[in-house]
Amino acid sequence: MLLPNLRTQVFEANLDLVRKGLVLSTFGNVSGFARDEGLIVIKPSGVPYGEMKPEDLVVTDVHAKVVEGSLRPSSDLPTHAALYRAFQSFGGVAHTHSEYATAWAQARKPIPCFGTTHADFFHGTIPITEPMSDDDIAGEYEANTGAAIIGALDGMDPAAFPAVLVANHGPFAWGPDARGAVENAWMLEAVARSAHLTLGINPLAKAISVPLLDRHFFRKHGKNAYYGQAEIKE
Amino acid sequence: MLLPNLRTQVFEANLDLVRKGLVLSTFGNVSGFARDEGLIVIKPSGVPYGEMKPEDLVVTDVHAKVVEGSLRPSSDLPTHAALYRAFQSFGGVAHTHSEYATAWAQARKPIPCFGTTHADFFHGTIPITEPMSDDDIAGEYEANTGAAIIGALDGMDPAAFPAVLVANHGPFAWGPDARGAVENAWMLEAVARSAHLTLGINPLAKAISVPLLDRHFFRKHGKNAYYGQAEIKE
Amino acid sequence: MLLPNLRTQVFEANLDLVRKGLVLSTFGNVSGFARDEGLIVIKPSGVPYGEMKPEDLVVTDVHAKVVEGSLRPSSDLPTHAALYRAFQSFGGVAHTHSEYATAWAQARKPIPCFGTTHADFFHGTIPITEPMSDDDIAGEYEANTGAAIIGALDGMDPAAFPAVLVANHGPFAWGPDARGAVENAWMLEAVARSAHLTLGINPLAKAISVPLLDRHFFRKHGKNAYYGQAEIKE
Amino acid sequence: MLLPNLRTQVFEANLDLVRKGLVLSTFGNVSGFARDEGLIVIKPSGVPYGEMKPEDLVVTDVHAKVVEGSLRPSSDLPTHAALYRAFQSFGGVAHTHSEYATAWAQARKPIPCFGTTHADFFHGTIPITEPMSDDDIAGEYEANTGAAIIGALDGMDPAAFPAVLVANHGPFAWGPDARGAVENAWMLEAVARSAHLTLGINPLAKAISVPLLDRHFFRKHGKNAYYGQAEIKE
């Protein structure tokens, strides 16, 4: 079997979606990417998480063509593939139906940065895609979803914005590997829920200032980070 | 005992209401219908789920007349019977008191299709019945509830709208069998909750476009479906 | 020890508050009343539920004078006593801090009857007390709380309204015994939560019609009730 | 090892944050203060709660200088230290990311006293800090956070207001020891949640009257307290 380690990692990351309460029923999917080999490992389509086995995962190339596996890959595979082609740093992609992030996507609102927890993980407003045109929906819908996400990240560093909301659909998140993608999907949900509660108290709540945003984001990211136990950078 | 298999199936489907968190106390009820025999199997009235035994279920004809069983059937039986008489495809009906679907029913609002998860299961706005007239309430109330549901489905395919809200009351859902009815009641609740959260973020949220609705609904339904592992249809 | 059976019953009913999620920390209290003996059994003040033993309960007369017990009775005892003196049918009283009922009390709003689940248990709007005067607060505060509840029930049948909200404080519920009081406190919480969710969807939601209210209330109450397995009444 | 008892106490108090559901991921931190020795014991920075061992805690002086420990202390240490220097009565400080208190902080709203449960623990509106200036953010940010909390308590008794919201950030709470600080952080969250639910019912809800506030606060605090089983004060 191809890529046994990546297969295990992606299998565990998919189950992690369930443990973290980020998916309903058979929805949601995680993939991992072996960039050197140009191969994606992804969840099969519509298989219940409780019944899925590691060998059910599907291996495809970066154009979503199946290379190994007897089941159909997740129908969202072309979205994942588009992201791996566009961004060199992506090693894992997660698509969830987490409740609050999905609600923001359905409300067609980007998530403002209302607090420092948000700023610890996302360097500002979490973007939302433009609604797709009727032609894009009728055509290669899943690939065009990928293009919409890429468009929403235009001019931004995807490591500083490790998730995007797809309008009227739900969130996609990413990271250096499948596990990191799920971690970011989970942080996104926490931030989305907190922002929802904030609006319930103050519908006119405002985003934090840029200096506060920068202070928190760079406490945890970049060469001057001083949170946690990482080696001291010079 | 009549219909032992259907009895087991309906018994399990009733317990599934509890496992899925769709009912409070003794409320809610599921029935199954053996169309060839013209017999309904339904939960007894007001018996706690934890104490109910398979032999407590009641068998009736399609006019709600008891055929077998020593307990009273659910007081909502005439509603179930009306639905089985009206729709050839119904093999199971579930009535729940699930929290968010009930809140929409109490708010007297149909549930708009705010997102693709909704569109995966319901082909548009989930309908709500017209309030019943005082005469209908004073008369054969439960049978008239069935008539109100049938009215709300006028001109629609009940397989594409597998649930309806009864105004000021709560949801009824159906399917090819009792288990399928409970599955649909559960999806309805997920959709109702998500739509509630969406309104909390954007009280002016709008329904998705018809092309996006169709794209998602027909990814999972009909001859061109391509979600899951079903045999490829020609 | 006096009234061993009532003591056991009240002890269990207090623990039931915890099991049903109706209290925070040491808050809340349940009492039972032996009307023939004129004796109240009530929770001691401020004792953690997990450490409370049956012998910690306090027995008092109907004027809140301790008859048996070495601990202080709940500080809310004079409220309970006032209710037992005022209403012949009361055999148990429960005071909770349940989340949604407390929120309605804090919002100083009676709970409208938005649906049939509410109508199954409460025959209309759940009343809220008038705010107490400064003199009533400064004086016999807990006894005056009882008087405010009695005032809110003026002209109503307390069996058809088995709970009242105390403005800016929280709910009191009652029943034929301590267990029934806790059951009603729990139904109140379910109704309060459902009404909260309803307002989140439609801030202008209206109460159900009187015929629908009566239909549901009298399906379960009075000589024409037809819900459940009770003997058929003539 | 220095202060073994305090170390154990602070370790347990940190785990209590997790048990009480007050933190996400590695966030949040509790410290304890040995005033006679002038030493603080605090959680290390960014260590997962499930992996933390008592010996990982860090001992520092009251100017946040490490005295014992091989790990970095929590990045919020200078905030804790500022509070211990400012208030003689503080023996423990807790910083959480509890959901509802954080939402109030993000909404930049102090928490009004809507009910008697709030009044039992906080003697009025729970204060929120002024937003920090850009200079304060760019400078000694964590120490300046402490100064902002001290400013929010100006003219108030911190024992009657055992928690403050830091604008756009989250709550800090305190008490006579680490355990008491966590208890207060937990009560704050309960009060914050209840106030949120109250606004959902009545966006114009008003604070309780001063006599009712005083009645409840002084039922539990000060020489005339009569709640619980404490010795009768003269």
CSV table of C-alpha atoms in Angstrom, one decimal, chain D residues 102-200:
chain,number,residue,atom,x,y,z
D,102,THR,CA,-14.8,36.3,27.5
D,103,ALA,CA,-17.7,37.2,25.3
D,104,TRP,CA,-18.6,40.1,27.7
D,105,ALA,CA,-14.9,41.2,27.6
D,106,GLN,CA,-15.0,41.1,23.8
D,107,ALA,CA,-18.2,43.0,23.7
D,108,ARG,CA,-16.5,45.6,25.9
D,109,LYS,CA,-19.5,45.7,28.3
D,110,PRO,CA,-19.4,45.4,32.1
D,111,ILE,CA,-21.8,42.8,33.4
D,112,PRO,CA,-24.9,44.4,35.0
D,113,CYS,CA,-26.3,42.8,38.1
D,114,PHE,CA,-29.5,41.4,36.7
D,115,GLY,CA,-30.3,39.1,39.6
D,116,THR,CA,-29.8,37.8,43.1
D,117,THR,CA,-27.4,35.0,42.1
D,118,HIS,CA,-25.1,37.7,40.8
D,119,ALA,CA,-25.7,39.8,44.0
D,120,ASP,CA,-24.8,36.8,46.2
D,121,PHE,CA,-21.2,37.0,44.9
D,122,PHE,CA,-20.5,40.4,43.4
D,123,HIS,CA,-21.6,43.6,45.0
D,124,GLY,CA,-22.8,45.2,41.7
D,125,THR,CA,-21.8,45.6,38.1
D,126,ILE,CA,-18.7,43.6,37.3
D,127,PRO,CA,-16.1,46.1,35.9
D,128,ILE,CA,-14.3,46.0,32.6
D,129,THR,CA,-10.9,47.7,32.0
D,130,GLU,CA,-10.4,50.7,29.8
D,131,PRO,CA,-8.8,49.7,26.4
D,132,MET,CA,-5.1,50.0,26.7
D,133,SER,CA,-3.2,52.7,24.8
D,134,ASP,CA,-1.0,51.8,21.9
D,135,ASP,CA,2.0,52.6,24.0
D,136,ASP,CA,0.9,50.4,26.8
D,137,ILE,CA,0.3,47.5,24.3
D,138,ALA,CA,3.7,48.1,22.7
D,139,GLY,CA,5.5,48.3,26.1
D,140,GLU,CA,5.3,46.1,29.1
D,141,TYR,CA,2.0,44.6,27.9
D,142,GLU,CA,1.3,42.1,30.6
D,143,ALA,CA,2.3,44.3,33.4
D,144,ASN,CA,0.2,47.1,31.9
D,145,THR,CA,-2.7,44.6,31.8
D,146,GLY,CA,-2.3,44.4,35.6
D,147,ALA,CA,-2.3,48.1,35.9
D,148,ALA,CA,-5.6,48.3,33.8
D,149,ILE,CA,-7.2,45.8,36.2
D,150,ILE,CA,-6.0,47.8,39.2
D,151,GLY,CA,-7.5,50.9,37.5
D,152,ALA,CA,-10.8,49.2,37.0
D,153,LEU,CA,-11.0,48.5,40.7
D,154,ASP,CA,-10.3,52.0,41.7
D,155,GLY,CA,-12.3,52.9,44.8
D,156,MET,CA,-13.8,49.5,45.1
D,157,ASP,CA,-13.3,46.6,47.5
D,158,PRO,CA,-11.7,43.8,45.5
D,159,ALA,CA,-13.2,41.2,47.9
D,160,ALA,CA,-16.6,42.4,46.9
D,161,PHE,CA,-15.6,42.4,43.2
D,162,PRO,CA,-13.5,39.2,43.0
D,163,ALA,CA,-13.2,39.4,39.2
D,164,VAL,CA,-12.7,42.0,36.4
D,165,LEU,CA,-13.0,41.7,32.7
D,166,VAL,CA,-10.0,42.8,30.6
D,167,ALA,CA,-11.4,44.5,27.5
D,168,ASN,CA,-11.1,42.4,24.3
D,169,HIS,CA,-9.2,39.8,26.2
D,170,GLY,CA,-11.0,37.9,29.0
D,171,PRO,CA,-11.5,37.6,32.8
D,172,PHE,CA,-9.1,37.6,35.8
D,173,ALA,CA,-10.4,36.5,39.2
D,174,TRP,CA,-8.8,36.3,42.6
D,175,GLY,CA,-9.3,35.1,46.1
D,176,PRO,CA,-7.5,34.3,49.4
D,177,ASP,CA,-5.8,31.4,47.7
D,178,ALA,CA,-5.5,29.7,44.3
D,179,ARG,CA,-8.6,27.5,44.9
D,180,GLY,CA,-10.7,30.5,45.9
D,181,ALA,CA,-9.6,32.3,42.7
D,182,VAL,CA,-10.8,29.4,40.6
D,183,GLU,CA,-14.1,29.3,42.5
D,184,ASN,CA,-14.6,33.0,41.7
D,185,ALA,CA,-13.7,32.5,38.1
D,186,TRP,CA,-16.3,29.8,37.9
D,187,MET,CA,-19.0,32.0,39.6
D,188,LEU,CA,-18.1,34.8,37.2
D,189,GLU,CA,-18.8,32.5,34.2
D,190,ALA,CA,-22.1,31.4,35.6
D,191,VAL,CA,-23.1,35.0,36.1
D,192,ALA,CA,-21.9,36.0,32.7
D,193,ARG,CA,-23.9,33.2,31.0
D,194,SER,CA,-27.0,34.1,32.9
D,195,ALA,CA,-26.7,37.8,32.0
D,196,HIS,CA,-26.2,36.8,28.3
D,197,LEU,CA,-29.4,34.7,28.4
D,198,THR,CA,-31.2,37.6,30.1
D,199,LEU,CA,-30.3,40.0,27.3
D,200,GLY,CA,-31.6,37.4,24.8
